[in-house]
Amino acid sequence: AKDVLFEVVSTNRCGIFVDLPNTGDITEPLSVAEMENRNIRPYVQMYKAEEIINWRTENINNIKITTLVVLEEYVETPLSDGFSYQVYPQYRVLYIDPEDNFYHQKLFVYITDENKKTALVEEDDIIPKVNNKPLTYIPFYPVTDKGITWELSNPTVLDLVNANISHYKNSANRENALIWTGNPTPYLVGYQATQESSGTIHLGSTEAIILGAGGSAGFLEYHGQGLGPLKEIMEEKEEEMALLGGRIIAPEKKSSETAESAAIHKAGEQSVLADIANSISDALTIILNFFAEFMNIDDYVSIELNTDYMPVILDAPTIEKLSNIIGTYISWDTWIYMLQRGEILPPGVDAKEEAKRINLGLPIKDLKKEPSKDKSLEEVEASEQEENSEEE
């Protein structure tokens, strides 16, 4: 998920390919234990945008499906010295054969013959199968910020990258100007070189420079506004990049802004990231269910990346005010939900679990003694029930 997110944010496209191990030499059905021992299970490979060199889609039965994907891969071939190697590209072709409407896979590799000539050779045509059944679709999923689609659009960080390049150019111009203007250059008026000096001028307290009548000497220093505008425009671009990059380094607004307008402002900036997270969640959910189908698991499997980038902060006064209306205006379950949203409770703690923790783990007035840390929750509950029975 992290690798896919990085690629989608930077290039706005990558591909997730689910492949199966080649078991063409196995003719008899295998048990689950045998498949686990041989590690026969699907695996996932991510392809970057520049590695997806061709694709095609068609409408079949009013459904737009992928019928061709060409992927570029690189393999290392060791040389005779045993240390160095040669890198060759190879091309994996995934396609739906129109004759049988099944998913096929071919591999084109470079082969060097005896005359040291290299040619691209097609290897055997493979029909991948899941549970001994061929697939009618290609398990390759292009992920973008728009979802699982082949539609091309500009990368999310393109505007930020362009602003960064422009900022770099301004920085280079400013550094170049500082080199020319920051190094003082001496000038002499009325100086005449003698035969002894051979035209060489020595600067410093150990040498005297003799000038003629009306002569003068000094250093050229930079004066003007040439560097000021460069600095100002660089600062403007830094703020622009900060806004484009998610307000990471930009200064906070000095003007007052209501909490609601601030939340709307930030939510608008984070909507693109939420779309990308939802797209990745959809793709990974499809992949996980493909795994489940291959492993004969009937349960639906899903994965959902976090899209809550605006946590609700509950301060101490708010918590105190809300706690006073429990049972009158809000229920216990609603109170626990608000604590979960405010990230006060630990992850995975629900209302029932929190009630147990309050009754068993906190030194409140109704608790005679704290439970032993060595006892489990069930043992503590059984002990309390026994004490209550004795008291009755």
CSV table of C-alpha atoms in Angstrom, one decimal:
chain,number,residue,atom,x,y,z
A,1,ALA,CA,0.0,0.0,0.0
A,2,LYS,CA,2.8,2.4,0.8
A,3,ASP,CA,4.6,1.7,-2.5
A,4,VAL,CA,1.4,2.1,-4.5
A,5,LEU,CA,0.6,5.4,-2.7
A,6,PHE,CA,4.1,6.7,-3.5
A,7,GLU,CA,3.8,5.9,-7.2
A,8,VAL,CA,0.2,7.3,-7.5
A,9,VAL,CA,1.1,10.6,-5.8
A,10,SER,CA,4.3,11.0,-7.9
A,11,THR,CA,3.1,9.8,-11.3
A,12,ASN,CA,-0.6,9.4,-10.8
A,13,ARG,CA,-0.6,5.8,-12.1
A,14,CYS,CA,0.8,2.4,-11.4
A,15,GLY,CA,-0.3,-1.2,-12.0
A,16,ILE,CA,-0.9,-4.0,-9.5
A,17,PHE,CA,-0.5,-7.4,-11.1
A,18,VAL,CA,-1.6,-10.6,-9.4
A,19,ASP,CA,0.3,-13.6,-10.8
A,20,LEU,CA,0.3,-17.3,-10.0
A,21,PRO,CA,3.3,-19.7,-9.8
A,22,ASN,CA,3.8,-21.9,-12.9
A,23,THR,CA,2.6,-25.4,-12.0
A,24,GLY,CA,2.6,-26.8,-15.5
A,25,ASP,CA,4.6,-29.8,-14.5
A,26,ILE,CA,2.0,-30.8,-11.9
A,27,THR,CA,-0.7,-33.0,-13.4
A,28,GLU,CA,-2.4,-34.4,-10.3
A,29,PRO,CA,-4.6,-32.4,-7.9
A,30,LEU,CA,-2.8,-31.2,-4.8
A,31,SER,CA,-4.1,-31.1,-1.3
A,32,VAL,CA,-4.1,-27.9,0.8
A,33,ALA,CA,-1.1,-29.1,2.8
A,34,GLU,CA,0.9,-29.9,-0.4
A,35,MET,CA,0.1,-26.5,-1.8
A,36,GLU,CA,1.3,-24.8,1.4
A,37,ASN,CA,4.5,-26.9,1.4
A,38,ARG,CA,5.2,-25.9,-2.2
A,39,ASN,CA,4.2,-22.3,-1.5
A,40,ILE,CA,1.7,-22.4,-4.4
A,41,ARG,CA,-0.3,-19.2,-3.9
A,42,PRO,CA,-0.8,-15.9,-5.7
A,43,TYR,CA,1.7,-13.1,-5.4
A,44,VAL,CA,1.5,-9.4,-6.1
A,45,GLN,CA,3.9,-7.4,-8.3
A,46,MET,CA,3.7,-3.6,-8.6
A,47,TYR,CA,4.6,-2.0,-12.0
A,48,LYS,CA,5.5,1.6,-12.3
A,49,ALA,CA,3.9,3.8,-14.9
A,50,GLU,CA,7.0,3.8,-17.1
A,51,GLU,CA,7.0,-0.1,-17.1
A,52,ILE,CA,3.5,-0.3,-18.5
A,53,ILE,CA,4.2,0.3,-22.2
A,54,ASN,CA,1.0,-0.8,-23.8
A,55,TRP,CA,-2.6,-1.7,-23.0
A,56,ARG,CA,-6.0,-2.1,-24.7
A,57,THR,CA,-9.6,-2.2,-23.5
A,58,GLU,CA,-12.7,-3.5,-25.2
A,59,ASN,CA,-16.4,-3.5,-24.5
A,60,ILE,CA,-17.6,-7.1,-24.0
A,61,ASN,CA,-21.2,-7.7,-23.0
A,62,ASN,CA,-21.5,-4.0,-22.3
A,63,ILE,CA,-18.6,-4.2,-19.8
A,64,LYS,CA,-15.3,-2.4,-20.4
A,65,ILE,CA,-12.6,-4.9,-19.6
A,66,THR,CA,-8.8,-5.0,-20.2
A,67,THR,CA,-7.9,-7.2,-23.0
A,68,LEU,CA,-4.1,-6.5,-23.4
A,69,VAL,CA,-1.3,-5.3,-21.1
A,70,VAL,CA,2.4,-5.2,-22.1
A,71,LEU,CA,4.8,-4.9,-19.2
A,72,GLU,CA,8.6,-4.2,-19.4
A,73,GLU,CA,10.8,-6.1,-17.0
A,74,TYR,CA,14.5,-6.5,-16.5
A,75,VAL,CA,16.5,-9.6,-15.8
A,76,GLU,CA,20.2,-10.0,-14.9
A,77,THR,CA,22.3,-12.6,-16.8
A,78,PRO,CA,25.6,-13.4,-15.1
A,79,LEU,CA,28.7,-13.3,-17.3
A,80,SER,CA,31.5,-15.9,-17.5
A,81,ASP,CA,33.7,-14.1,-14.9
A,82,GLY,CA,31.2,-15.0,-12.2
A,83,PHE,CA,31.0,-11.4,-10.9
A,84,SER,CA,29.6,-9.1,-13.5
A,85,TYR,CA,26.3,-9.4,-15.2
A,86,GLN,CA,24.4,-8.1,-18.2
A,87,VAL,CA,20.9,-6.6,-17.8
A,88,TYR,CA,18.4,-7.4,-20.5
A,89,PRO,CA,14.8,-6.2,-20.9
A,90,GLN,CA,12.0,-8.7,-21.3
A,91,TYR,CA,8.3,-8.2,-22.1
A,92,ARG,CA,5.4,-9.9,-20.4
A,93,VAL,CA,2.3,-9.8,-22.5
A,94,LEU,CA,-1.1,-10.4,-20.8
A,95,TYR,CA,-4.1,-10.7,-23.1
A,96,ILE,CA,-7.5,-12.2,-23.6
A,97,ASP,CA,-7.5,-14.6,-26.5
A,98,PRO,CA,-10.5,-13.9,-28.7
A,99,GLU,CA,-10.7,-17.6,-29.7
A,100,ASP,CA,-11.4,-19.0,-26.2
A,101,ASN,CA,-12.0,-15.7,-24.3
A,102,PHE,CA,-9.5,-16.9,-21.6
A,103,TYR,CA,-6.6,-15.0,-20.1
A,104,HIS,CA,-3.2,-15.9,-21.6
A,105,GLN,CA,0.3,-14.9,-20.8
A,106,LYS,CA,3.4,-14.7,-23.0
A,107,LEU,CA,7.0,-13.8,-22.3
A,108,PHE,CA,9.3,-12.3,-24.8
A,109,VAL,CA,13.0,-12.6,-23.9
A,110,TYR,CA,16.3,-11.7,-25.5
A,111,ILE,CA,18.4,-14.8,-26.5
A,112,THR,CA,22.0,-14.6,-27.7
A,113,ASP,CA,23.0,-17.3,-30.2
A,114,GLU,CA,26.4,-18.8,-31.0
A,115,ASN,CA,27.2,-15.8,-33.2
A,116,LYS,CA,26.6,-13.5,-30.3
A,117,LYS,CA,23.6,-12.0,-32.0
A,118,THR,CA,20.7,-11.1,-29.7
A,119,ALA,CA,17.1,-11.5,-30.8
A,120,LEU,CA,13.8,-11.2,-29.1
A,121,VAL,CA,12.2,-14.6,-28.8
A,122,GLU,CA,8.7,-15.6,-27.8
A,123,GLU,CA,8.4,-18.2,-25.1
A,124,ASP,CA,5.5,-20.6,-24.6
A,125,ASP,CA,1.9,-19.4,-24.3
A,126,ILE,CA,0.6,-20.0,-20.7
A,127,ILE,CA,-3.0,-20.1,-19.6
A,128,PRO,CA,-3.1,-19.3,-15.8
A,129,LYS,CA,-5.7,-21.1,-13.8
A,130,VAL,CA,-7.3,-20.7,-10.4
A,131,ASN,CA,-8.5,-23.9,-8.8
A,132,ASN,CA,-7.9,-25.6,-12.2
A,133,LYS,CA,-10.1,-23.1,-14.0
A,134,PRO,CA,-8.9,-20.5,-16.5
A,135,LEU,CA,-9.7,-16.9,-15.9
A,136,THR,CA,-11.9,-14.8,-18.2
A,137,TYR,CA,-10.2,-11.5,-17.1
A,138,ILE,CA,-6.7,-10.2,-16.7
A,139,PRO,CA,-5.7,-9.8,-13.0
A,140,PHE,CA,-4.0,-6.5,-13.6
A,141,TYR,CA,-5.4,-3.3,-12.0
A,142,PRO,CA,-4.3,0.2,-13.0
A,143,VAL,CA,-4.6,2.5,-10.0
A,144,THR,CA,-5.0,6.2,-10.3
A,145,ASP,CA,-6.4,9.0,-8.2
A,146,LYS,CA,-9.7,8.5,-10.1
A,147,GLY,CA,-9.9,4.8,-9.2
A,148,ILE,CA,-9.1,1.6,-11.1
A,149,THR,CA,-9.0,3.0,-14.6
A,150,TRP,CA,-6.8,3.5,-17.6
A,151,GLU,CA,-7.8,7.1,-17.9
A,152,LEU,CA,-4.6,9.3,-17.9
A,153,SER,CA,-4.4,12.6,-16.0
A,154,ASN,CA,-1.6,14.8,-14.6
A,155,PRO,CA,0.3,13.7,-11.5
A,156,THR,CA,-0.9,15.1,-8.2
A,157,VAL,CA,2.4,16.7,-7.5
A,158,LEU,CA,2.9,18.1,-11.0
A,159,ASP,CA,2.2,21.7,-10.0
A,160,LEU,CA,4.4,21.4,-7.0
A,161,VAL,CA,7.2,20.0,-9.1
A,162,ASN,CA,6.9,22.8,-11.7
A,163,ALA,CA,7.0,25.4,-8.9
A,164,ASN,CA,10.0,23.7,-7.4
A,165,ILE,CA,11.9,23.8,-10.8
A,166,SER,CA,11.1,27.5,-11.2
A,167,HIS,CA,12.3,28.1,-7.6
A,168,TYR,CA,15.5,26.2,-8.4
A,169,LYS,CA,16.1,28.5,-11.4
A,170,ASN,CA,15.6,31.6,-9.3
A,171,SER,CA,18.0,30.2,-6.7
A,172,ALA,CA,20.7,29.5,-9.4
A,173,ASN,CA,20.4,33.0,-10.8
A,174,ARG,CA,20.6,34.5,-7.3
A,175,GLU,CA,23.7,32.4,-6.4
A,176,ASN,CA,25.3,33.4,-9.7
A,177,ALA,CA,24.6,37.1,-9.0
A,178,LEU,CA,26.0,36.8,-5.5
A,179,ILE,CA,29.2,35.4,-6.8
A,180,TRP,CA,29.7,38.3,-9.1
A,181,THR,CA,28.5,41.0,-6.8
A,182,GLY,CA,29.6,39.6,-3.5
A,183,ASN,CA,33.3,39.4,-4.3
A,184,PRO,CA,34.8,43.0,-4.0
A,185,THR,CA,36.9,44.0,-7.0
A,186,PRO,CA,39.7,46.6,-6.5
A,187,TYR,CA,40.1,49.5,-8.9
A,188,LEU,CA,43.0,52.0,-9.2
A,189,VAL,CA,42.9,55.4,-10.9
A,190,GLY,CA,46.3,56.9,-12.0
A,191,TYR,CA,48.3,53.8,-11.3
A,192,GLN,CA,51.3,53.2,-13.6
A,193,ALA,CA,53.1,50.0,-13.5
A,194,THR,CA,56.9,50.2,-13.0
A,195,GLN,CA,59.5,47.9,-14.5
A,196,GLU,CA,60.1,46.3,-11.2
A,197,SER,CA,56.4,45.4,-10.6
A,198,SER,CA,55.9,44.1,-14.1
A,199,GLY,CA,52.3,45.1,-13.9
A,200,THR,CA,51.6,43.0,-10.8
A,201,ILE,CA,49.6,44.7,-8.0
A,202,HIS,CA,50.0,43.4,-4.5
A,203,LEU,CA,47.2,44.0,-2.0
A,204,GLY,CA,47.8,44.0,1.7
A,205,SER,CA,49.5,45.9,4.5
A,206,THR,CA,53.0,44.8,3.4
A,207,GLU,CA,52.9,46.4,0.0
A,208,ALA,CA,52.4,50.1,-1.0
A,209,ILE,CA,50.6,51.1,-4.1
A,210,ILE,CA,51.8,54.5,-5.4
A,211,LEU,CA,49.3,56.5,-7.5
A,212,GLY,CA,50.0,59.5,-9.6
A,213,ALA,CA,48.6,63.0,-9.1
A,214,GLY,CA,44.8,62.9,-8.8
A,215,GLY,CA,44.7,59.2,-8.5
A,216,SER,CA,42.4,57.2,-6.3
A,217,ALA,CA,41.7,53.6,-5.3
A,218,GLY,CA,38.8,51.6,-3.9
A,219,PHE,CA,36.6,48.5,-4.2
A,220,LEU,CA,33.6,48.0,-6.5
A,221,GLU,CA,30.6,47.2,-4.4
A,222,TYR,CA,27.1,46.2,-5.5
A,223,HIS,CA,24.3,48.8,-5.1
A,224,GLY,CA,20.8,48.4,-6.4
A,225,GLN,CA,17.7,46.3,-6.2
A,226,GLY,CA,18.7,43.4,-8.5
A,227,LEU,CA,19.0,40.8,-5.8
A,228,GLY,CA,16.0,41.9,-3.8
A,229,PRO,CA,13.3,40.9,-6.3
A,230,LEU,CA,14.9,37.5,-6.7
A,231,LYS,CA,14.7,36.9,-3.0
A,232,GLU,CA,11.1,38.1,-2.9
A,233,ILE,CA,10.0,35.9,-5.7
A,234,MET,CA,11.7,32.9,-4.2
A,235,GLU,CA,9.8,33.5,-0.9
A,236,GLU,CA,6.5,33.7,-2.9
A,237,LYS,CA,7.3,30.4,-4.6
A,238,GLU,CA,8.2,28.8,-1.3
A,239,GLU,CA,4.7,29.8,0.0
A,240,GLU,CA,3.1,28.5,-3.2
A,241,MET,CA,4.9,25.2,-2.9
A,242,ALA,CA,3.9,24.9,0.7
A,243,LEU,CA,0.2,25.4,-0.2
A,244,LEU,CA,0.5,23.0,-3.1
A,245,GLY,CA,2.2,20.4,-0.9
A,246,GLY,CA,-0.4,20.4,1.8
A,247,ARG,CA,0.5,23.5,3.9
A,248,ILE,CA,3.6,21.8,5.3
A,249,ILE,CA,6.0,24.8,5.6
A,250,ALA,CA,3.7,27.7,4.9
A,251,PRO,CA,3.2,30.1,7.9
A,252,GLU,CA,-0.2,29.9,9.5
A,253,LYS,CA,-2.7,32.6,8.6
A,254,LYS,CA,-2.4,35.6,10.8
A,255,SER,CA,-6.1,36.6,10.3
A,256,SER,CA,-8.7,35.0,12.4
A,257,GLU,CA,-10.5,32.0,10.9
A,258,THR,CA,-13.4,30.1,12.4
A,259,ALA,CA,-13.0,26.4,13.2
A,260,GLU,CA,-15.6,25.4,10.7
A,261,SER,CA,-14.0,27.4,7.8
A,262,ALA,CA,-10.6,26.1,8.7
A,263,ALA,CA,-11.9,22.5,8.6
A,264,ILE,CA,-13.5,23.1,5.2
A,265,HIS,CA,-10.3,24.8,4.0
A,266,LYS,CA,-8.2,21.8,5.0
A,267,ALA,CA,-10.7,19.2,3.9
A,268,GLY,CA,-10.6,20.7,0.4
A,269,GLU,CA,-6.9,20.3,0.3
A,270,GLN,CA,-6.9,16.8,1.5
A,271,SER,CA,-9.7,15.6,-0.8
A,272,VAL,CA,-7.2,14.6,-3.4
A,273,LEU,CA,-5.3,12.4,-1.0
A,274,ALA,CA,-8.5,10.9,0.2
A,275,ASP,CA,-9.5,10.0,-3.3
A,276,ILE,CA,-6.1,8.3,-3.9
A,277,ALA,CA,-6.4,6.4,-0.6
A,278,ASN,CA,-9.9,5.2,-1.6
A,279,SER,CA,-8.7,4.1,-5.0
A,280,ILE,CA,-5.8,2.1,-3.4
A,281,SER,CA,-8.3,0.6,-1.0
A,282,ASP,CA,-10.6,-0.6,-3.8
A,283,ALA,CA,-7.7,-2.1,-5.7
A,284,LEU,CA,-6.2,-3.9,-2.7
A,285,THR,CA,-9.7,-5.2,-1.7
A,286,ILE,CA,-10.1,-6.7,-5.2
A,287,ILE,CA,-6.7,-8.3,-4.9
A,288,LEU,CA,-7.4,-9.8,-1.4
A,289,ASN,CA,-10.6,-11.3,-2.7
A,290,PHE,CA,-8.8,-12.8,-5.6
A,291,PHE,CA,-6.5,-14.4,-3.0
A,292,ALA,CA,-9.5,-15.6,-1.1
A,293,GLU,CA,-11.0,-17.2,-4.2
A,294,PHE,CA,-7.7,-18.9,-5.0
A,295,MET,CA,-7.5,-20.2,-1.4
A,296,ASN,CA,-11.2,-21.3,-1.4
A,297,ILE,CA,-12.2,-18.8,1.3
A,298,ASP,CA,-15.8,-17.7,1.0
A,299,ASP,CA,-15.6,-14.7,3.3
A,300,TYR,CA,-15.4,-11.2,1.9
A,301,VAL,CA,-12.1,-9.5,2.6
A,302,SER,CA,-11.6,-5.8,2.5
A,303,ILE,CA,-9.0,-3.2,3.3
A,304,GLU,CA,-9.5,0.5,3.9
A,305,LEU,CA,-6.8,3.0,4.2
A,306,ASN,CA,-7.2,5.9,6.6
A,307,THR,CA,-8.9,9.0,5.1
A,308,ASP,CA,-9.5,10.8,8.4
A,309,TYR,CA,-6.9,13.6,8.2
A,310,MET,CA,-8.8,16.0,10.5
A,311,PRO,CA,-8.9,14.5,14.0
A,312,VAL,CA,-11.5,15.9,16.4
A,313,ILE,CA,-9.6,17.3,19.3
A,314,LEU,CA,-11.4,17.1,22.7
A,315,ASP,CA,-9.9,19.4,25.3
A,316,ALA,CA,-10.3,19.0,29.0
A,317,PRO,CA,-13.2,21.6,29.4
A,318,THR,CA,-15.1,19.9,26.6
A,319,ILE,CA,-14.7,16.5,28.1
A,320,GLU,CA,-15.9,17.7,31.5
A,321,LYS,CA,-19.0,19.4,30.0
A,322,LEU,CA,-19.9,16.3,28.0
A,323,SER,CA,-19.4,14.0,30.9
A,324,ASN,CA,-22.0,15.9,32.9
A,325,ILE,CA,-24.8,15.2,30.4
A,326,ILE,CA,-24.2,11.4,30.1
A,327,GLY,CA,-27.5,9.7,30.8
A,328,THR,CA,-29.6,12.8,30.3
A,329,TYR,CA,-28.8,14.2,26.8
A,330,ILE,CA,-26.4,11.6,25.4
A,331,SER,CA,-26.0,7.9,26.0
A,332,TRP,CA,-23.0,5.9,27.2
A,333,ASP,CA,-22.4,4.5,23.7
A,334,THR,CA,-22.5,8.0,22.2
A,335,TRP,CA,-20.1,9.2,24.8
A,336,ILE,CA,-17.7,6.4,24.0
A,337,TYR,CA,-18.1,7.1,20.2
A,338,MET,CA,-17.1,10.8,20.9
A,339,LEU,CA,-14.0,9.7,22.8
A,340,GLN,CA,-13.1,7.4,20.0
A,341,ARG,CA,-13.5,10.2,17.4
A,342,GLY,CA,-11.4,12.5,19.7
A,343,GLU,CA,-8.7,9.8,19.9
A,344,ILE,CA,-8.9,9.7,23.6
A,345,LEU,CA,-9.5,6.0,23.9
A,346,PRO,CA,-7.0,3.4,22.7
A,347,PRO,CA,-7.7,1.8,19.3
A,348,GLY,CA,-10.1,-1.1,19.5
A,349,VAL,CA,-11.7,-0.2,22.8
A,350,ASP,CA,-15.5,-0.2,22.5
A,351,ALA,CA,-18.2,0.8,25.0
A,352,LYS,CA,-18.4,-2.6,26.7
A,353,GLU,CA,-14.6,-2.9,27.1
A,354,GLU,CA,-14.3,0.6,28.5
A,355,ALA,CA,-17.1,-0.2,31.1
A,356,LYS,CA,-15.1,-3.2,32.2
A,357,ARG,CA,-12.0,-1.2,32.5
A,358,ILE,CA,-13.8,1.4,34.6
A,359,ASN,CA,-15.2,-1.2,36.9
A,360,LEU,CA,-12.1,-3.3,37.2
A,361,GLY,CA,-9.1,-1.1,36.6
A,362,LEU,CA,-9.7,2.4,38.1
A,363,PRO,CA,-9.5,3.3,41.8
A,364,ILE,CA,-13.1,4.7,42.0
A,365,LYS,CA,-14.9,5.0,45.3
A,366,ASP,CA,-17.2,2.0,44.6
A,367,LEU,CA,-14.1,-0.3,44.2
A,368,LYS,CA,-12.9,-1.8,47.4
A,369,LYS,CA,-9.5,-2.8,46.1
A,370,GLU,CA,-7.6,-2.8,42.8
A,371,PRO,CA,-7.5,-6.2,41.0
A,372,SER,CA,-4.2,-8.0,40.9
A,373,LYS,CA,-2.2,-7.4,37.8
A,374,ASP,CA,-1.4,-11.1,37.7
A,375,LYS,CA,-5.0,-12.1,37.3
A,376,SER,CA,-6.9,-12.1,34.0
A,377,LEU,CA,-10.1,-10.2,33.4
A,378,GLU,CA,-12.2,-13.3,33.7
A,379,GLU,CA,-10.6,-14.3,37.0
A,380,VAL,CA,-11.3,-10.8,38.5
A,381,GLU,CA,-14.9,-10.9,37.4
A,382,ALA,CA,-15.4,-14.4,38.9
A,383,SER,CA,-13.8,-13.2,42.2
A,384,GLU,CA,-16.1,-10.2,42.4
A,385,GLN,CA,-19.1,-12.3,41.7
A,386,GLU,CA,-18.1,-14.6,44.5
A,387,GLU,CA,-17.6,-11.7,46.9
A,388,ASN,CA,-21.0,-10.3,46.0
A,389,SER,CA,-22.6,-13.6,46.7
A,390,GLU,CA,-21.0,-13.8,50.1
A,391,GLU,CA,-22.2,-10.3,51.0
A,392,GLU,CA,-25.7,-11.1,49.9
